[in-house]
Tab-separated table of C-alpha atoms in Angstrom:
chain	number	residue	atom	x	y	z
A	1	MET	CA	-133.626	35.222	-45.591
A	2	SER	CA	-134.617	32.999	-42.686
A	3	LYS	CA	-137.055	34.145	-40.051
A	4	SER	CA	-134.415	33.967	-37.325
A	5	LYS	CA	-132.185	36.495	-39.108
A	6	ARG	CA	-135.006	39.065	-39.288
A	7	ARG	CA	-135.562	39.030	-35.541
A	8	GLN	CA	-134.235	42.146	-33.851
A	9	PRO	CA	-131.908	42.173	-30.815
A	10	ILE	CA	-133.752	42.411	-27.514
A	11	GLU	CA	-132.925	44.581	-24.526
A	12	PRO	CA	-132.409	42.493	-21.374
A	13	SER	CA	-133.827	44.008	-18.213
A	14	PRO	CA	-131.460	45.604	-15.677
A	15	VAL	CA	-132.498	42.948	-13.162
A	16	MET	CA	-131.520	40.109	-15.530
A	17	GLN	CA	-128.222	41.822	-16.379
A	18	ALA	CA	-127.414	42.117	-12.675
A	19	LYS	CA	-128.252	38.430	-12.111
A	20	VAL	CA	-126.034	37.345	-14.992
A	21	ALA	CA	-123.176	39.477	-13.670
A	22	ALA	CA	-123.590	37.843	-10.250
A	23	MET	CA	-123.622	34.393	-11.888
A	24	VAL	CA	-120.354	35.110	-13.717
A	25	GLN	CA	-118.770	36.318	-10.476
A	26	GLY	CA	-119.931	33.189	-8.653
A	27	LEU	CA	-118.431	30.949	-11.333
A	28	GLU	CA	-115.197	32.915	-11.114
A	29	ARG	CA	-114.956	32.105	-7.410
A	30	ALA	CA	-115.863	28.454	-7.925
A	31	GLY	CA	-113.902	27.715	-11.110
A	32	THR	CA	-110.389	28.279	-9.863
A	33	VAL	CA	-107.378	27.066	-11.794
A	34	GLU	CA	-106.618	24.596	-8.995
A	35	ARG	CA	-110.130	23.170	-9.063
A	36	ILE	CA	-110.169	22.781	-12.843
A	37	LEU	CA	-106.806	21.008	-12.690
A	38	GLU	CA	-108.431	18.423	-10.405
A	39	THR	CA	-111.057	17.481	-12.993
A	40	PRO	CA	-110.531	14.269	-14.995
A	41	PRO	CA	-110.402	14.137	-18.821
A	42	ALA	CA	-113.748	12.279	-18.804
A	43	ALA	CA	-115.444	15.380	-17.369
A	44	PRO	CA	-113.053	18.332	-17.567
A	45	GLY	CA	-114.176	21.549	-15.922
A	46	ILE	CA	-116.959	19.817	-13.959
A	47	ALA	CA	-117.324	19.944	-10.179
A	48	LEU	CA	-119.935	18.325	-7.921
A	49	GLU	CA	-122.289	20.394	-5.806
A	50	ARG	CA	-124.194	18.695	-2.988
A	51	VAL	CA	-127.780	19.955	-3.070
A	52	ARG	CA	-130.856	18.891	-1.101
A	53	VAL	CA	-133.813	18.618	-3.467
A	54	ARG	CA	-137.416	17.475	-3.702
A	55	THR	CA	-138.413	15.702	-6.906
A	56	LEU	CA	-141.438	16.951	-8.831
A	57	ASP	CA	-144.179	15.281	-10.818
A	58	HIS	CA	-143.621	15.947	-14.530
A	59	GLU	CA	-147.385	16.327	-14.914
A	60	GLY	CA	-147.815	18.533	-11.852
A	61	LYS	CA	-148.620	22.248	-11.605
A	62	THR	CA	-145.262	23.229	-10.109
A	63	TYR	CA	-143.305	21.610	-12.920
A	64	ARG	CA	-145.483	23.209	-15.586
A	65	LYS	CA	-145.099	26.603	-13.883
A	66	ILE	CA	-141.298	26.260	-13.922
A	67	VAL	CA	-141.360	25.414	-17.649
A	68	ARG	CA	-143.576	28.428	-18.445
A	69	GLU	CA	-141.308	30.723	-16.444
A	70	TYR	CA	-138.242	29.305	-18.178
A	71	ASN	CA	-139.726	29.882	-21.632
A	72	ARG	CA	-140.454	33.507	-20.705
A	73	THR	CA	-137.071	34.297	-19.189
A	74	ARG	CA	-134.719	32.355	-21.482
A	75	PRO	CA	-134.555	35.039	-24.216
A	76	GLN	CA	-133.690	37.651	-21.577
A	77	PHE	CA	-131.042	35.379	-20.086
A	78	LEU	CA	-129.354	34.747	-23.440
A	79	ALA	CA	-129.424	38.437	-24.370
A	80	ALA	CA	-127.967	39.371	-20.979
A	81	LEU	CA	-125.134	36.865	-21.463
A	82	ALA	CA	-124.356	38.496	-24.806
A	83	ARG	CA	-124.378	41.917	-23.105
A	84	ASP	CA	-122.081	41.089	-20.165
A	85	PRO	CA	-118.468	41.777	-21.273
A	86	THR	CA	-116.942	38.628	-19.765
A	87	ALA	CA	-119.788	36.337	-20.780
A	88	ARG	CA	-119.768	37.779	-24.301
A	89	ALA	CA	-116.059	37.077	-24.738
A	90	LEU	CA	-116.546	33.516	-23.466
A	91	ALA	CA	-119.536	33.117	-25.803
A	92	LEU	CA	-117.440	34.144	-28.800
A	93	LEU	CA	-114.934	31.396	-28.009
A	94	ALA	CA	-117.643	28.794	-27.365
A	95	VAL	CA	-120.309	29.439	-30.012
A	96	GLY	CA	-118.695	31.925	-32.406
A	97	LYS	CA	-119.926	35.207	-33.808
A	98	GLU	CA	-123.011	33.569	-35.306
A	99	GLY	CA	-124.011	32.136	-31.956
A	100	VAL	CA	-123.522	35.453	-30.148
A	101	ALA	CA	-125.683	37.238	-32.740
A	102	MET	CA	-128.457	34.724	-32.077
A	103	MET	CA	-128.121	35.202	-28.324
A	104	GLU	CA	-128.548	38.953	-28.807
A	105	ARG	CA	-131.913	38.138	-30.364
A	106	GLY	CA	-132.813	35.913	-27.408
A	107	GLN	CA	-132.330	32.702	-29.378
A	108	VAL	CA	-130.512	29.494	-28.536
A	109	PRO	CA	-127.139	29.734	-30.281
A	110	LYS	CA	-126.224	27.546	-33.239
A	111	ARG	CA	-123.016	27.328	-35.144
A	112	LYS	CA	-122.191	25.808	-38.490
A	113	TRP	CA	-118.556	24.847	-38.051
A	114	GLU	CA	-116.073	24.750	-40.886
A	115	GLU	CA	-116.479	21.378	-42.579
A	116	THR	CA	-114.667	19.015	-44.848
A	117	VAL	CA	-115.121	15.417	-45.974
A	118	ASP	CA	-112.709	12.833	-44.618
A	119	ARG	CA	-111.275	9.845	-46.464
A	120	ASP	CA	-114.258	7.721	-45.413
A	121	GLY	CA	-116.531	10.085	-47.299
A	122	VAL	CA	-118.164	11.437	-44.121
A	123	LEU	CA	-118.788	15.113	-43.527
A	124	ARG	CA	-116.856	16.225	-40.431
A	125	ASP	CA	-116.126	19.356	-38.494
A	126	ARG	CA	-112.604	20.201	-39.634
A	127	ALA	CA	-111.510	20.556	-36.004
A	128	THR	CA	-112.339	16.889	-35.306
A	129	LEU	CA	-110.113	15.423	-38.003
A	130	PHE	CA	-107.436	14.241	-35.578
A	131	GLY	CA	-106.557	10.941	-37.254
A	132	VAL	CA	-107.430	11.775	-40.833
A	133	ARG	CA	-104.406	12.055	-43.093
A	134	ALA	CA	-106.155	12.336	-46.407
A	135	VAL	CA	-109.231	14.140	-47.637
A	136	LEU	CA	-111.261	12.809	-50.522
A	137	PRO	CA	-111.055	14.828	-53.737
A	138	GLN	CA	-114.191	16.785	-54.565
A	139	GLY	CA	-115.023	14.495	-57.497
A	140	VAL	CA	-115.335	11.326	-55.401
A	141	ARG	CA	-117.153	12.672	-52.378
A	142	ARG	CA	-120.517	11.200	-51.679
A	143	ILE	CA	-123.592	13.422	-51.408
A	144	THR	CA	-124.110	14.402	-47.785
A	145	GLN	CA	-127.450	13.853	-46.118
A	146	ALA	CA	-129.547	16.752	-44.834
A	147	SER	CA	-129.069	15.575	-41.242
A	148	GLU	CA	-125.310	16.019	-41.638
A	149	ARG	CA	-125.712	19.614	-42.736
A	150	ARG	CA	-127.634	20.709	-39.656
A	151	PRO	CA	-125.902	23.300	-37.477
A	152	ASP	CA	-124.717	22.129	-34.097
A	153	MET	CA	-126.855	23.505	-31.295
A	154	TRP	CA	-126.473	24.708	-27.751
A	155	ASN	CA	-129.215	24.837	-25.145
A	156	CYS	CA	-129.814	26.369	-21.753
A	157	HIS	CA	-129.339	23.562	-19.258
A	158	HIS	CA	-130.641	23.547	-15.688
A	159	VAL	CA	-127.715	22.542	-13.475
A	160	VAL	CA	-130.224	21.362	-10.872
A	161	GLN	CA	-132.926	19.884	-13.081
A	162	LYS	CA	-136.205	21.711	-13.428
A	163	SER	CA	-137.891	18.519	-12.172
A	164	ALA	CA	-136.198	18.916	-8.758
A	165	LEU	CA	-136.742	21.841	-6.396
A	166	ARG	CA	-133.898	22.983	-4.177
A	167	ALA	CA	-134.699	22.872	-0.480
A	168	ASP	CA	-133.200	26.362	-0.059
A	169	GLY	CA	-135.933	27.800	-2.282
A	170	GLU	CA	-133.689	29.067	-5.077
A	171	SER	CA	-135.570	29.225	-8.371
A	172	PRO	CA	-134.624	26.581	-10.971
A	173	ASN	CA	-134.655	29.414	-13.531
A	174	ASP	CA	-132.248	31.707	-11.700
A	175	PRO	CA	-129.217	32.411	-13.945
A	176	SER	CA	-126.960	30.865	-11.307
A	177	ASN	CA	-128.643	27.536	-12.137
A	178	LEU	CA	-128.302	27.792	-15.912
A	179	VAL	CA	-125.469	27.014	-18.305
A	180	VAL	CA	-125.424	27.163	-22.111
A	181	ILE	CA	-124.315	23.664	-23.023
A	182	SER	CA	-123.656	21.754	-26.223
A	183	THR	CA	-126.247	19.426	-27.721
A	184	PHE	CA	-124.174	18.518	-30.768
A	185	THR	CA	-125.905	16.228	-33.226
A	186	SER	CA	-122.737	14.925	-34.836
A	187	GLY	CA	-121.376	11.410	-34.618
A	188	ASN	CA	-123.352	9.211	-32.237
A	189	ASN	CA	-123.427	11.618	-29.282
A	190	ARG	CA	-119.691	12.196	-29.401
A	191	GLU	CA	-120.037	15.767	-28.195
A	192	ASN	CA	-123.477	15.921	-26.580
A	193	ALA	CA	-122.391	17.133	-23.156
A	194	HIS	CA	-125.973	18.016	-22.179
A	195	HIS	CA	-127.303	14.462	-22.278
A	196	PHE	CA	-124.029	13.014	-20.982
A	197	LEU	CA	-124.434	14.823	-17.664
A	198	HIS	CA	-128.065	13.736	-17.452
A	199	ALA	CA	-127.462	10.098	-18.362
A	200	ALA	CA	-124.236	9.480	-16.450
A	201	MET	CA	-124.853	11.432	-13.233
A	202	LEU	CA	-128.193	13.222	-12.848
A	203	HIS	CA	-130.852	10.719	-13.885
A	204	PRO	CA	-129.536	7.781	-11.817
A	205	GLN	CA	-129.678	9.995	-8.700
A	206	LEU	CA	-133.043	11.671	-9.293
A	207	HIS	CA	-135.083	8.770	-10.664
A	208	LEU	CA	-137.298	8.780	-7.569
A	209	PRO	CA	-141.053	8.988	-6.891
A	210	PRO	CA	-142.423	12.551	-6.987
A	211	GLY	CA	-142.144	14.235	-3.599
A	212	SER	CA	-138.972	12.395	-2.602
A	213	VAL	CA	-136.449	14.471	-0.660
A	214	THR	CA	-132.794	13.573	-1.128
A	215	ASP	CA	-129.266	14.914	-1.240
A	216	ALA	CA	-127.925	14.833	-4.791
A	217	TYR	CA	-124.456	15.489	-6.158
A	218	ILE	CA	-125.101	17.795	-9.089
A	219	PRO	CA	-122.455	18.079	-11.846
A	220	ARG	CA	-121.803	21.805	-12.205
A	221	PRO	CA	-119.816	23.171	-15.150
A	222	LEU	CA	-117.300	25.758	-13.970
A	223	PHE	CA	-117.890	27.913	-17.074
A	224	PRO	CA	-121.087	29.683	-18.265
A	225	PHE	CA	-120.657	27.840	-21.592
A	226	TYR	CA	-119.779	24.157	-21.727
A	227	PRO	CA	-117.513	23.082	-23.214
A	228	PRO	CA	-115.981	26.567	-23.070
A	229	THR	CA	-113.891	25.982	-26.194
A	230	ARG	CA	-113.498	23.424	-28.943
A	231	LYS	CA	-110.041	24.675	-29.820
A	232	ALA	CA	-106.965	23.796	-27.785
A	233	PHE	CA	-105.080	26.735	-26.264
A	234	ALA	CA	-101.514	26.141	-25.099
A	235	ASP	CA	-101.178	29.512	-23.382
A	236	VAL	CA	-103.028	32.748	-22.747
A	237	ASP	CA	-101.457	34.415	-25.797
A	238	GLU	CA	-103.301	31.925	-28.005
A	239	VAL	CA	-106.561	32.762	-26.212
A	240	ARG	CA	-105.997	36.468	-26.845
A	241	ARG	CA	-105.180	35.954	-30.525
A	242	GLU	CA	-108.272	33.821	-31.068
A	243	LEU	CA	-110.475	36.365	-29.326
A	244	ARG	CA	-109.007	39.233	-31.366
A	245	SER	CA	-109.745	37.331	-34.566
A	246	LEU	CA	-113.380	36.992	-33.491
A	247	ASP	CA	-113.867	40.516	-32.165
A	248	PRO	CA	-111.008	43.020	-31.684
A	249	LYS	CA	-113.096	44.894	-29.104
A	250	ALA	CA	-113.840	41.848	-26.919
A	251	GLU	CA	-112.006	41.657	-23.611
A	252	LEU	CA	-111.619	38.632	-21.358
A	253	PRO	CA	-110.157	39.026	-17.851
A	254	PRO	CA	-106.787	37.308	-17.393
A	255	SER	CA	-108.260	34.972	-14.762
A	256	TRP	CA	-110.690	33.543	-17.327
A	257	GLN	CA	-107.922	33.290	-19.932
A	258	ARG	CA	-105.948	31.137	-17.497
A	259	ARG	CA	-108.990	28.985	-16.791
A	260	LEU	CA	-109.477	28.296	-20.499
A	261	VAL	CA	-105.878	27.139	-20.852
A	262	THR	CA	-106.319	24.967	-17.766
A	263	PHE	CA	-109.496	23.435	-19.207
A	264	CYS	CA	-107.609	22.482	-22.367
A	265	ARG	CA	-104.975	20.710	-20.280
A	266	ALA	CA	-107.569	18.952	-18.134
A	267	ALA	CA	-109.451	17.776	-21.244
A	268	GLY	CA	-106.326	16.231	-22.730
A	269	LYS	CA	-107.471	16.979	-26.267
A	270	LEU	CA	-110.097	19.071	-27.957
A	271	PRO	CA	-112.803	19.199	-29.108
A	272	TYR	CA	-114.050	17.519	-25.949
A	273	GLU	CA	-115.859	14.252	-26.623
A	274	VAL	CA	-118.215	12.261	-24.434
A	275	PRO	CA	-116.372	9.128	-23.240
A	276	GLU	CA	-117.049	6.286	-25.647
A	277	GLU	CA	-118.242	3.944	-22.889
A	278	CYS	CA	-120.958	6.439	-21.932
A	279	ARG	CA	-122.637	6.834	-25.307
A	280	ALA	CA	-124.958	3.830	-25.008
A	281	ALA	CA	-126.312	5.226	-21.742
A	282	VAL	CA	-126.783	8.599	-23.422
A	283	ARG	CA	-128.904	6.946	-26.120
A	284	SER	CA	-130.981	5.140	-23.484
A	285	TYR	CA	-131.690	8.442	-21.782
A	286	GLN	CA	-132.606	10.103	-25.083
A	287	ASP	CA	-134.988	7.246	-25.885
A	288	ILE	CA	-137.208	8.368	-22.994
A	289	TYR	CA	-138.186	11.334	-25.144
A	290	TYR	CA	-137.398	10.301	-28.709
A	291	ARG	CA	-139.178	6.957	-29.054
A	292	PRO	CA	-142.878	7.419	-29.928
A	293	GLU	CA	-143.966	4.431	-27.806
A	294	ASN	CA	-142.615	6.152	-24.697
A	295	ARG	CA	-145.348	8.766	-24.900
A	296	GLN	CA	-147.547	6.303	-23.056
A	297	PRO	CA	-147.188	6.903	-19.282
A	298	GLU	CA	-146.438	3.294	-18.352
A	299	GLN	CA	-143.937	2.863	-21.168
A	300	GLU	CA	-142.274	6.173	-20.267
A	301	GLN	CA	-141.773	5.053	-16.670
A	302	LYS	CA	-140.285	1.800	-17.895
A	303	ALA	CA	-137.889	3.707	-20.158
A	304	ARG	CA	-136.919	6.002	-17.273
A	305	LYS	CA	-136.195	3.021	-15.047
A	306	GLU	CA	-134.076	1.310	-17.690
A	307	ALA	CA	-132.102	4.508	-18.383
A	308	ALA	CA	-131.448	5.002	-14.664
A	309	ALA	CA	-130.223	1.414	-14.309
A	310	GLU	CA	-127.903	1.740	-17.299
A	311	GLY	CA	-126.550	5.079	-16.117
A	312	ALA	CA	-126.036	3.843	-12.549
A	313	GLY	CA	-122.848	1.998	-13.431
A	314	LEU	CA	-121.394	5.199	-14.844
A	315	ALA	CA	-122.639	7.312	-11.946
A	316	ARG	CA	-120.758	5.094	-9.487
A	317	GLN	CA	-117.549	5.902	-11.349
A	318	PHE	CA	-118.021	9.642	-10.817
A	319	LEU	CA	-119.938	10.079	-7.538
A	320	PRO	CA	-118.499	9.897	-4.012
A	321	ALA	CA	-119.422	7.710	-1.063
A	322	GLY	CA	-122.828	8.610	0.345
A	323	ALA	CA	-124.380	9.480	-3.020
A	324	ARG	CA	-127.717	7.834	-3.820
A	325	VAL	CA	-127.543	5.983	-7.129
A	326	ASP	CA	-130.620	4.242	-8.528
A	327	GLY	CA	-132.138	3.966	-5.047
A	328	GLU	CA	-129.014	2.709	-3.269
A	329	VAL	CA	-126.531	4.691	-1.172
A	330	LEU	CA	-122.895	4.213	-2.115
A	331	PRO	CA	-121.046	2.720	0.906
A	332	HIS	CA	-118.599	4.703	3.007
A	333	ASP	CA	-115.630	2.834	1.523
A	334	HIS	CA	-116.690	3.560	-2.060
A	335	THR	CA	-113.966	5.182	-4.154
A	336	PRO	CA	-115.011	6.696	-7.502
A	337	ARG	CA	-112.882	5.865	-10.499
A	338	PHE	CA	-112.857	9.504	-11.550
A	339	ARG	CA	-112.575	12.023	-8.748
A	340	LEU	CA	-114.492	15.230	-9.349
A	341	PRO	CA	-113.885	18.195	-7.035
A	342	ILE	CA	-116.744	18.889	-4.629
A	343	LEU	CA	-117.744	22.515	-4.161
A	344	PRO	CA	-118.089	24.013	-0.687
A	345	GLU	CA	-121.613	24.538	0.575
A	346	GLN	CA	-123.517	27.347	-1.112
A	347	GLY	CA	-122.595	30.714	0.323
A	348	LYS	CA	-119.258	29.408	1.583
A	349	LEU	CA	-117.224	29.628	-1.608
A	350	PRO	CA	-113.796	30.958	-0.670
A	351	ASP	CA	-112.331	33.886	-2.535
A	352	GLU	CA	-109.999	32.762	-5.321
A	353	PRO	CA	-106.393	32.721	-4.145
A	354	SER	CA	-103.989	34.721	-6.222
A	355	THR	CA	-102.680	32.387	-8.909
A	356	PRO	CA	-99.331	33.238	-10.482
A	357	HIS	CA	-99.037	32.856	-14.223
A	358	SER	CA	-96.452	30.148	-13.621
A	359	ALA	CA	-99.163	27.924	-12.154
A	360	ILE	CA	-100.421	27.297	-15.672
A	361	GLY	CA	-97.053	25.959	-16.703
A	362	ARG	CA	-96.851	23.259	-14.077
A	363	SER	CA	-97.551	19.665	-14.892
A	364	TYR	CA	-101.168	18.542	-14.857
A	365	PRO	CA	-101.751	16.075	-11.990
A	366	SER	CA	-102.537	12.517	-12.956
A	367	GLN	CA	-105.980	11.117	-12.167
A	368	SER	CA	-106.632	7.982	-10.207
A	369	GLY	CA	-107.546	5.073	-12.426
A	370	PRO	CA	-107.210	4.723	-16.185
A	371	SER	CA	-108.795	7.255	-18.481
A	372	LEU	CA	-111.944	6.412	-20.357
A	373	HIS	CA	-111.346	5.964	-24.066
A	374	ARG	CA	-112.634	8.872	-26.108
C-alpha cells in the first residue's frame, strides 16, 4: 500500500471552512450563466479581473514567506473544499472519487482515468478518443512507457501569482485567490490549463523588474476546479445522473448544474484542450523551470524573457486595450481576437439575476474571429 493511502483525513479549521464557503459564494456571483456564455472556446469559463499589483523578487523574503505560508495552508484548503457540500460535488465531477479522497487527506488530487490503446498504439484516456474508430487488439499493442501510466494531476493555482502582491493587501494564499487546476501530463500539453494561463496571459504581463507596480488583467476561472468537467453534459439531468453515479448523497445546487452545462456549450467539445497554437509557448514557459541550465540566474532571466516574448503574441489575442504586454501598452483601438468577459471591480460584483431554465436552451452566441484549432 502506498504511503499516500495510509494518510488519515485531516480536519480543516472552522476559519478555513468559512473562507472556502465565502470563496464558493463569490464564484457563484461572478460565474453567471450569461458570463460563461460570453467566454470563447479557446478559454471557456475564464473571465478577466483587473488587479493592481506589485511584482516581487523570487529570491526575496516576501516571496519566500508567501511560499511557506502556502505550503502550510494548502492541506487545510484542500480538505475544506472536500468538506463544503457544493465544492465537494464539483470536485467529484472534476477529479473523481479518488481525487476527493486525496483532498480529504490534504493532498493534491490525482486521477487515473479509464484508459485504452488507440489504433496508433498509444495509450489514451478513453474520453479523448474522439476520432479513433478502431482499437488495437490486445495481442498487437505495444508496451506502454512508465511516463504514460502516470496519473494526471491537479494543483492549487494562484489566480494572482504568488510573485505579485495585490495593492489592496489581500493575501495571495486566501482561498478566494486559489483554484484547483489541471496539470495534465498527457499529449504535449494538450490539457495543461495551469501552464496555458501562465504562458498565454500571465507571464507576458508580469515579466517586469521586482518592485514594479502595474495593472494586470488576471485570467480568473469561474469555477473552483478548472476545467470543471471533462465530460460533456447536454442538460442538467445528465449532470445529476453523473453525480449520483459518483456519490448518491452528493448535492449540487441547480445554479451550479446550469453553469456546468453552459461551460460544456462554451467549450464546444470536451475534454477541454489547450489551443494547438498555444502549446509551443506553454513549453517555453515550462523550460524556465525544467531545463537544468536555467538554474543559473542569468540563464533563467534569459529564459523568462524569451517565454514572455513568445507568449506576448497570444496575450494580445486575449487581452483588451490598455493591458501591458511584454512592456508595451496595447493601444486604445486594440481589439482582441477572443473577447473574455471582464469582471466588475472587487466588491462590486452584482447579485446573479434570476436565470430561467430556458436560458440554457438558447443558442450559444458566436465569438468574434475564427476559433483556434484544438
